[in-house]
Coordinates of C-alpha atoms in Angstrom, one line a residue:
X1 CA -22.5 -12.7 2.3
X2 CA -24.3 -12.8 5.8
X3 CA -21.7 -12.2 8.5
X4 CA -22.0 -14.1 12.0
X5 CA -23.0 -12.5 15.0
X6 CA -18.5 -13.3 16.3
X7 CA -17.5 -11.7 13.1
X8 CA -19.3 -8.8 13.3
X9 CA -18.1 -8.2 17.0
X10 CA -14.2 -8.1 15.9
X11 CA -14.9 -6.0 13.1
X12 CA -16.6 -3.6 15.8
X13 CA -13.9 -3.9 18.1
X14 CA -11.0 -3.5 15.5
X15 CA -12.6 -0.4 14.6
X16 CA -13.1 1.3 18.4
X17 CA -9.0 0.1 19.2
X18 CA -8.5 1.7 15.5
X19 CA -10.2 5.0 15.9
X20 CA -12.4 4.1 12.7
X21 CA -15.8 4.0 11.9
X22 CA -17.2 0.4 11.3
X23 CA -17.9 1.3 8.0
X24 CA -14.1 1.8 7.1
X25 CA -13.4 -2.1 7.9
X26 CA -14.3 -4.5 5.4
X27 CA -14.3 -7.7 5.9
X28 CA -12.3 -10.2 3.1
X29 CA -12.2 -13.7 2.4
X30 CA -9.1 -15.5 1.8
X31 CA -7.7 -18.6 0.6
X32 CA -5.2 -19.6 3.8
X33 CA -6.6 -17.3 6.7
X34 CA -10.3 -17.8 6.3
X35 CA -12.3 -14.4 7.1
X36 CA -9.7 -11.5 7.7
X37 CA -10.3 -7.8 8.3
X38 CA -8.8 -4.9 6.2
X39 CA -9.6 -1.0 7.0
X40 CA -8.7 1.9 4.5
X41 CA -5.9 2.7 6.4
X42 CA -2.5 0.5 5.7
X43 CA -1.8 -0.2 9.0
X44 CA -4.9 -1.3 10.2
X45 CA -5.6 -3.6 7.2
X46 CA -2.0 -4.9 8.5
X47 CA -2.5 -5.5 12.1
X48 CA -6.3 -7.0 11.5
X49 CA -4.9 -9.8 8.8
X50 CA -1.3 -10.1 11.1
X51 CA -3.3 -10.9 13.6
X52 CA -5.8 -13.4 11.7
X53 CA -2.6 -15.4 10.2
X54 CA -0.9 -15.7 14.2
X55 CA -3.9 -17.4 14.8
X56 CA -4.0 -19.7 11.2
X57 CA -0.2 -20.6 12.0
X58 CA -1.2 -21.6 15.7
X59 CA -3.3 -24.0 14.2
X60 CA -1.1 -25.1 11.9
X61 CA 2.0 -25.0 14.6
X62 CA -0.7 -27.3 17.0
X63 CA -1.8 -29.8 13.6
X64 CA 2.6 -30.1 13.2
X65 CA 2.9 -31.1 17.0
X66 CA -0.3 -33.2 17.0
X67 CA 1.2 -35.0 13.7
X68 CA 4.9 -35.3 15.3
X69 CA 3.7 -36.9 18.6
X70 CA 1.4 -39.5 16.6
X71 CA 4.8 -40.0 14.4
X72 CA 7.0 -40.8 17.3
X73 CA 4.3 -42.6 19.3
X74 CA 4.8 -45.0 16.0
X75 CA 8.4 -44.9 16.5
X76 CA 8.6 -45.0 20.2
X77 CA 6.0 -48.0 20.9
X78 CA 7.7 -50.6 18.4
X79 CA 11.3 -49.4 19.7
X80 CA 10.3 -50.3 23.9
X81 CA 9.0 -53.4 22.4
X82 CA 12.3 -53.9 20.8
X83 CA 14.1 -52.6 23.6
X84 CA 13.0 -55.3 25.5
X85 CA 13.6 -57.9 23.2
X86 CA 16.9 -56.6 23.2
X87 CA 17.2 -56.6 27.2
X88 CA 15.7 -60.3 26.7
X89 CA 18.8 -60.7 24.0
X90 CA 21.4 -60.0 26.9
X91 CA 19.8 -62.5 29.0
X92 CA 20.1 -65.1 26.6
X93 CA 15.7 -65.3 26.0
X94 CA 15.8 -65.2 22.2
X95 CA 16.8 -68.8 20.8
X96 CA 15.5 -70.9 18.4
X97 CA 14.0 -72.7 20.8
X98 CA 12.3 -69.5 22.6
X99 CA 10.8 -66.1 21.3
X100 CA 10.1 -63.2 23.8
X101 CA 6.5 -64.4 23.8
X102 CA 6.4 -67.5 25.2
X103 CA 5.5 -68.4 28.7
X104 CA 7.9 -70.0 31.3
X105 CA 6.6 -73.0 31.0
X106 CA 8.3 -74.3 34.1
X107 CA 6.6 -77.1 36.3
X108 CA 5.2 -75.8 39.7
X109 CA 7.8 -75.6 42.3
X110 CA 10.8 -75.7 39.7
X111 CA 14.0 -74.7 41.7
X112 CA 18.0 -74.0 39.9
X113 CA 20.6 -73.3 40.8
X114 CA 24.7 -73.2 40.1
X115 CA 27.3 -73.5 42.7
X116 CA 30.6 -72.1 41.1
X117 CA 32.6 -73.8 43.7
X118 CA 36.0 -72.5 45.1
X119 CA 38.7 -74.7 43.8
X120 CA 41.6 -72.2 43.4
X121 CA 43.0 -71.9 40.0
X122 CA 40.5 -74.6 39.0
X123 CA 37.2 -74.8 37.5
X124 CA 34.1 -76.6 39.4
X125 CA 30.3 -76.5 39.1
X126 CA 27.6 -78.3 40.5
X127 CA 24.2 -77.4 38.4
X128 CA 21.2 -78.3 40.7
X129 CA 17.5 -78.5 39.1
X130 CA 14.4 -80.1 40.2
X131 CA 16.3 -82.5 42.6
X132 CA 18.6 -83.2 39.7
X133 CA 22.6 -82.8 39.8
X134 CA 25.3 -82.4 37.4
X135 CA 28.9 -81.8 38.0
X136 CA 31.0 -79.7 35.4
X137 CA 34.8 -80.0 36.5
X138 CA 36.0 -81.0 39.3
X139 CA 39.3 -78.8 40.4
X140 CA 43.0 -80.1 40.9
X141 CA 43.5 -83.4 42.7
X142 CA 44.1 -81.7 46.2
X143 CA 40.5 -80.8 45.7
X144 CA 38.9 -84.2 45.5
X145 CA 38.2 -84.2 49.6
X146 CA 36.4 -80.5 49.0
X147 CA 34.3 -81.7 46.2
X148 CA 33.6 -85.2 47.9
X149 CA 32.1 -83.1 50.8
X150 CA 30.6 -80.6 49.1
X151 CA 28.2 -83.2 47.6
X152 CA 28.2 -85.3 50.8
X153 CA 26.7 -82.1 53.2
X154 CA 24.3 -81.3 50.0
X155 CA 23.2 -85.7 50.2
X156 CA 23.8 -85.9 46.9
X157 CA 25.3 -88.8 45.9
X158 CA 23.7 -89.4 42.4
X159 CA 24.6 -87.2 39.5
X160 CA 22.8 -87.5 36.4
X161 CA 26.2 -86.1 34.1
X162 CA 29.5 -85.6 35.0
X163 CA 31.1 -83.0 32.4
X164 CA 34.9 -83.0 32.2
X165 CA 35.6 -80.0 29.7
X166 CA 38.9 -80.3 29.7
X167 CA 41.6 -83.3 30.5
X168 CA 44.1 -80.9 32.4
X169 CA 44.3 -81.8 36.1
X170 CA 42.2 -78.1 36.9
X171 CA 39.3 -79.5 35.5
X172 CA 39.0 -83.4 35.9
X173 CA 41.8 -83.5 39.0
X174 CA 39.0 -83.6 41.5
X175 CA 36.3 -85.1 40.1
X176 CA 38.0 -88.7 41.4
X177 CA 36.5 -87.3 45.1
X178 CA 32.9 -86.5 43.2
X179 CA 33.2 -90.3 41.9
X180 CA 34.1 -91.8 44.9
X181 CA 31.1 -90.4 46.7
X182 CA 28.0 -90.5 44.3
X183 CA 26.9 -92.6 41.6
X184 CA 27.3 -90.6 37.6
X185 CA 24.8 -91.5 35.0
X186 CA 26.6 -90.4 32.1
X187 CA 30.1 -89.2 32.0
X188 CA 31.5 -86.6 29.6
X189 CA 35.4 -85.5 28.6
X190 CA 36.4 -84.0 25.0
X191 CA 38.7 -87.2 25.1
X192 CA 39.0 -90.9 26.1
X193 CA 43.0 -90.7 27.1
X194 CA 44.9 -88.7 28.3
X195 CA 48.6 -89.1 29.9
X196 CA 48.6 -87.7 33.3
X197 CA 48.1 -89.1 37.1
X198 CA 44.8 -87.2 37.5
X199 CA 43.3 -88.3 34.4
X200 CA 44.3 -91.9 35.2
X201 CA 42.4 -91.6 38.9
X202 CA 39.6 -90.3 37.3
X203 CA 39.3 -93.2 34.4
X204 CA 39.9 -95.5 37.3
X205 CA 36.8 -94.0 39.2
X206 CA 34.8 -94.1 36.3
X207 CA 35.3 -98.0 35.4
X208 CA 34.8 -98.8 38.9
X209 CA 31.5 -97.3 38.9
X210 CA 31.4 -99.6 35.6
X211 CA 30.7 -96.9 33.3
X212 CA 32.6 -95.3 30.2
X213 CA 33.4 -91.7 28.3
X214 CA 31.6 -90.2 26.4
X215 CA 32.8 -87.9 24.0
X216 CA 29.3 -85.8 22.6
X217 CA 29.5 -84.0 19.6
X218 CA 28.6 -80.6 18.7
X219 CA 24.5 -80.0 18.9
X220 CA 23.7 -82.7 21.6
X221 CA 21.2 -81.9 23.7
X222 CA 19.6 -83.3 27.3
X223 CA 18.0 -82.3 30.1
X224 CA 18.5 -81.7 33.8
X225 CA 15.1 -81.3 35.3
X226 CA 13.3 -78.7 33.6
X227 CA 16.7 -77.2 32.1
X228 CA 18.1 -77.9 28.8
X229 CA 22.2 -78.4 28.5
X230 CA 23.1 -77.7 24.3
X231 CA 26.9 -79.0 23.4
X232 CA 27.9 -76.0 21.3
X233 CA 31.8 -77.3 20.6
X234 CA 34.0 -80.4 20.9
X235 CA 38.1 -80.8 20.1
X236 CA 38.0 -77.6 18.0
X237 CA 41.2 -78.2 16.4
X238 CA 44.0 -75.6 17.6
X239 CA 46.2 -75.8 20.7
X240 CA 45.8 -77.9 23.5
X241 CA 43.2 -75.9 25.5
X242 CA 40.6 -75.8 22.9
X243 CA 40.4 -79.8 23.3
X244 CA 37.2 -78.5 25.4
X245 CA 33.7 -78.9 25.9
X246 CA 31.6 -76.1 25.4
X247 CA 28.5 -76.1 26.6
X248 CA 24.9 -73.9 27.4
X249 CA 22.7 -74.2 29.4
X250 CA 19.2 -72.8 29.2
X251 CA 16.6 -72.7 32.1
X252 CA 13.0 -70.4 31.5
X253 CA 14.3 -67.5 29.5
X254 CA 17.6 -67.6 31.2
X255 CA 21.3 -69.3 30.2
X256 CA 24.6 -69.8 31.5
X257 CA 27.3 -70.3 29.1
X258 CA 30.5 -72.5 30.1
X259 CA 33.5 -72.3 27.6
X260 CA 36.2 -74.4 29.7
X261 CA 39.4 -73.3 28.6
X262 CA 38.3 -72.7 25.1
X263 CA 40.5 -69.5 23.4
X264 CA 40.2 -67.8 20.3
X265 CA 40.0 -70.6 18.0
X266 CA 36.8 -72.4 19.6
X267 CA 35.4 -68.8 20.0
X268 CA 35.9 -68.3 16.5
X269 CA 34.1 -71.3 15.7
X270 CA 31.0 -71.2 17.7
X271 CA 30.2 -67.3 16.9
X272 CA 30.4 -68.6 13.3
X273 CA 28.9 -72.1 13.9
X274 CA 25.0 -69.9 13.8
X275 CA 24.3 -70.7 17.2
X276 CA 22.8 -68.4 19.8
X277 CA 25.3 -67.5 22.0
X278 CA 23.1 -64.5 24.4
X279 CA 23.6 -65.8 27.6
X280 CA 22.3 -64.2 31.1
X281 CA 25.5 -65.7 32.9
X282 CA 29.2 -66.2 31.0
X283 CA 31.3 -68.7 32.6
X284 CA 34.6 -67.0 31.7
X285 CA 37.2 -69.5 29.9
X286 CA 40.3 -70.5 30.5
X287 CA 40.3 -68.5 34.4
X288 CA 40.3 -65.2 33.1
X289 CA 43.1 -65.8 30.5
X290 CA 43.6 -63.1 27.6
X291 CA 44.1 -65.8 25.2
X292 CA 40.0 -66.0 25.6
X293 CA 37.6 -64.1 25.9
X294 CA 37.5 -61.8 22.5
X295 CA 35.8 -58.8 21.8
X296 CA 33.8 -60.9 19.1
X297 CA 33.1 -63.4 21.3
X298 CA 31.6 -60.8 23.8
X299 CA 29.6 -58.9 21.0
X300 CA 27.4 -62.3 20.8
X301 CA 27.5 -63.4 24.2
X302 CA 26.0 -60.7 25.5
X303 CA 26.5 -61.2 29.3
X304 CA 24.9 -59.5 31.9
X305 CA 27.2 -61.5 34.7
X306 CA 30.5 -63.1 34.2
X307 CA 31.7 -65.5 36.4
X308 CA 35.4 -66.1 37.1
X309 CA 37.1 -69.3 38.5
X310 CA 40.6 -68.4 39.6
X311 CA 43.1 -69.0 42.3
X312 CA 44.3 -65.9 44.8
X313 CA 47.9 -64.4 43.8
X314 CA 47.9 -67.2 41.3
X315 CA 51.3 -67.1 39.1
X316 CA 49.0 -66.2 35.9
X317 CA 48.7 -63.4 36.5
X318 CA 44.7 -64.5 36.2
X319 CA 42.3 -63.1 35.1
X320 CA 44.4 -60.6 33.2
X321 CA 43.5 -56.4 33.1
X322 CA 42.5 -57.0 29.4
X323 CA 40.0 -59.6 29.9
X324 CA 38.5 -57.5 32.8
X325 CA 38.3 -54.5 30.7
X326 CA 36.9 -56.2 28.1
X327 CA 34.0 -57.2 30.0
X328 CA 33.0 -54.3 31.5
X329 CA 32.9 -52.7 28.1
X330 CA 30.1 -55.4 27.4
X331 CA 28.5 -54.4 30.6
X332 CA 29.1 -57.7 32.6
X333 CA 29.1 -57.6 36.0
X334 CA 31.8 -59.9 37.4
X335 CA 32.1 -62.2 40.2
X336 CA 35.4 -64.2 41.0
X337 CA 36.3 -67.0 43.3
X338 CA 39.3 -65.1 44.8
X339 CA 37.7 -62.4 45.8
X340 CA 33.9 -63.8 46.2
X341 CA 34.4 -67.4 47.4
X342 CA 32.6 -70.4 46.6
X343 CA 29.6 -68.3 44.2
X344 CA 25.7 -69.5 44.1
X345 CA 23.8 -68.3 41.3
X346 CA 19.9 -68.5 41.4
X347 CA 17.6 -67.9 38.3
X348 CA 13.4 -68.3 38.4
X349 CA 13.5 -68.5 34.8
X350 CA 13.5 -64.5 33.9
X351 CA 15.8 -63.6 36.4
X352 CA 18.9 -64.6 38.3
X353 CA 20.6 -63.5 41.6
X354 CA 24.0 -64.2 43.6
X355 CA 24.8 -65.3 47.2
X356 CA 28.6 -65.2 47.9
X357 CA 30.7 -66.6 51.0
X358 CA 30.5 -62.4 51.9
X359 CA 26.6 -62.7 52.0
X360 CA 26.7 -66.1 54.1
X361 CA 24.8 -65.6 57.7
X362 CA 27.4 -67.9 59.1
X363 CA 30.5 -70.0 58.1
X364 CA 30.7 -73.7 58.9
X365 CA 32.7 -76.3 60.4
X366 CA 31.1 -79.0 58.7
X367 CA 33.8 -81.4 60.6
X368 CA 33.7 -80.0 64.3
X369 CA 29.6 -78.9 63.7
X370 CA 30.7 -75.6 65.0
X371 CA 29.5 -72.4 62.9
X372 CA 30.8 -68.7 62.7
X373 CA 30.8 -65.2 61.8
X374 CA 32.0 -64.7 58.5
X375 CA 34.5 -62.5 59.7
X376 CA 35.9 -65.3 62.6
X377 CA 39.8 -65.2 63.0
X378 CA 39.2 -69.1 63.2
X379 CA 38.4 -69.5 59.8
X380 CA 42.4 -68.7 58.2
X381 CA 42.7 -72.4 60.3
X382 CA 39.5 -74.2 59.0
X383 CA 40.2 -76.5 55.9
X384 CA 38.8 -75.5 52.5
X385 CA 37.1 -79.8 52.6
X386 CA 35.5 -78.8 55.8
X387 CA 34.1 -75.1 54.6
X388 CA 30.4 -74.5 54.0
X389 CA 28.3 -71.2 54.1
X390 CA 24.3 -71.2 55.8
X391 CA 22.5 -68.6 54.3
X392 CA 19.0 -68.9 57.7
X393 CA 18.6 -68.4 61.0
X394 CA 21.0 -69.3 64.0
X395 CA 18.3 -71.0 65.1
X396 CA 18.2 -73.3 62.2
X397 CA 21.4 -74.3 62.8
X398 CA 21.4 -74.9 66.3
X399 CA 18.2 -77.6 65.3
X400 CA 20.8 -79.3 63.0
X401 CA 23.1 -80.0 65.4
X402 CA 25.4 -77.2 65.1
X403 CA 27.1 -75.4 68.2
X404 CA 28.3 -71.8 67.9
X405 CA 32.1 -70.6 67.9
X406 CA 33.3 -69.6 71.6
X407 CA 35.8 -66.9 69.9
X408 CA 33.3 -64.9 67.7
X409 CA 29.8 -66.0 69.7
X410 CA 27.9 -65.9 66.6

């Protein structure tokens, strides 16, 4: 056959490095390595078709790459979409009410927040969104004044729900000061009685503001504002603390779970109850406690922050090493009230962030209208009833009426 002009160059230049005359390479056609050269002498015929077949695997070498990379760009792709899902997962995005493709759908202007208030070894929360409030727990009794002021310096004196989760005097103690101050819509407690003085104070707030408890069941739903609150579990039958509400609340593709004092028993039967438990923020139950707080719990919660409400040096021993531990090995980041003070979570509907007393510009006197350093020596004097945080300007301040400390000149 007629040989190309290329061809006929390597046979000439195999035969000058060779030694050879042209007309002692031949040219030969083969099945895997195309056109290859072969002399009359063994070793050339060798080193011609060695040569030829490098250059036949190269190609197959490249077509093996070229076929691997399109292989794992099929992998990869559908994995980073999963991957995301699965970050979505943690922060509680995939329910049945939401896949990972849906918009916000939040109303221009939509604001939320939680205030995880500092009651001690005590459980408060004030949920704020779209000018709407709800109060879950209210601290011990000795809290009332804090939580009465808390809502007065925030002017809110209606509250669309008041959720007790729990009849013990940590959760519903203070909510007589909450009651006293602004107006509930619709009260919530696991139960209707309940023999202690703090439950009788906050029954006797409650029918003074001519209204009664409710106990909700398991699946109610209603809304705060643009946020949905789903009652997950009621009086799971066990011991005493898992007479508790539990209770999730979802806002844009964010959620904030709150388990009251719940323990294994009401864990048990939520993770198996088929709900969707993912939750951006964990409100930890029972303070810490490792009666709550299980590894299979975790495994469906799927925190990414935890959020502990617990006294300093309390007699607990709360929240225990094993509870800690267990939530770092989900990954949680944790914030506590001992150490953190009165926490504010903020979430725009795909994320959330935390304020804390230590990131407050200054500390108020909401009493004396004086305002501080957060470091001030003062403060160790200043009543827990009369604390507030400013996150702004000094300026600000000094246009509300405040005046500045003469000890820390803040």
């Amino acid at each position: 056959p007629k040989i190309s002009p290329h061809y006929e160059a390597m046979r000439q230049n195999l035969a000058n490095a060779c030694g050879i005359d042209l007309s002692e390479v031949s040219v030969k056609a083969t099945t895997e390595e195309g056109l290859g050269f072969t002399g009359e002498k063994k070793g050339i015929s060798a080193t011609a078709v060695c040569m030829i077949r490098k250059e036949s695997n190269m190609k197959k070498v490249l077509f093996i790459i070229l076929g691997c990379v399109l292989a794992l760009a099929a992998v990869i792709i559908p994995v980073a979409i999963l991957d995301t899902k699965v970050s979505d997962l943690r922060q509680g995005n995939l329910s049945s009410e939401q896949s990972a493709d849906d918009t916000l759908n939040l109303p221009e202007g939509s604001t939320f927040e939680i205030h995880f208030i500092d009651v001690g070894q005590a459980d408060a929360a004030l949920v704020l969104c779209d000018g709407k409030a709800m109060l879950i727990d209210g601290g011990n009794i000795d809290d009332s004044a804090l939580i009465y002021t808390y809502l007065k310096n925030r002017e809110i004196d209606t509250l669309e729900y008041v959720v007790a989760t729990h009849a013990h005097e940590d959760h519903i103690g203070g909510l007589a000061g909450a009651l006293n101050y602004a107006t509930a819509k619709k009260i919530y407690c696991p139960v209707t009685d309940y023999e202690s003085e703090a439950f009788d104070n906050f029954k006797k707030y409650v029918s003074e503001q001519g209204k009664t408890i409710t106990v909700p069941k398991p699946n109610d739903k209603f809304s705060l504002g643009s946020a949905t609150i789903r009652i997950l579990a009621v009086n799971t039958e066990g011991i005493e603390n898992d007479s508790t509400i539990v209770l999730k609340i979802m806002y844009g593709n964010t959620s904030f779970l709150f388990t009251g004092d719940a323990e294994y028993l009401t864990e048990k039967t939520i993770t198996e109850g088929g709900y969707n438990l993912k939750s951006t923020v964990l409100k930890v139950g029972h303070h810490g406690s490792d009666t709550s707080t299980s590894y299979e719990f975790l495994r469906e919660v799927m925190p990414q922050y935890a959020v502990i409400s617990v006294g300093k040096e309390n007699t607990y021993g709360h929240p225990t090493e094993i509870v800690l531990s267990r939530l770092k090995d989900a990954g949680a980041e944790i914030f506590r009230t001992d150490k953190d003070g009165t926490i504010i979570c903020t979430s725009d509907g795909r994320k959330v962030t935390f304020k804390t007393i230590k990131d407050a510009d200054y500390i108020l006197n909401t009493k004396s209208l004086k305002f501080h350093k957060p470091g001030c020596d003062a403060l160790k004097d200043m009543s827990d009833s009369n604390k507030g945080t400013f996150y702004g300007s000094r300026e600000d301040l000094i246009a509300d009426g405040y005046i500045p400390c003469g000890w820390c000149k803040p």
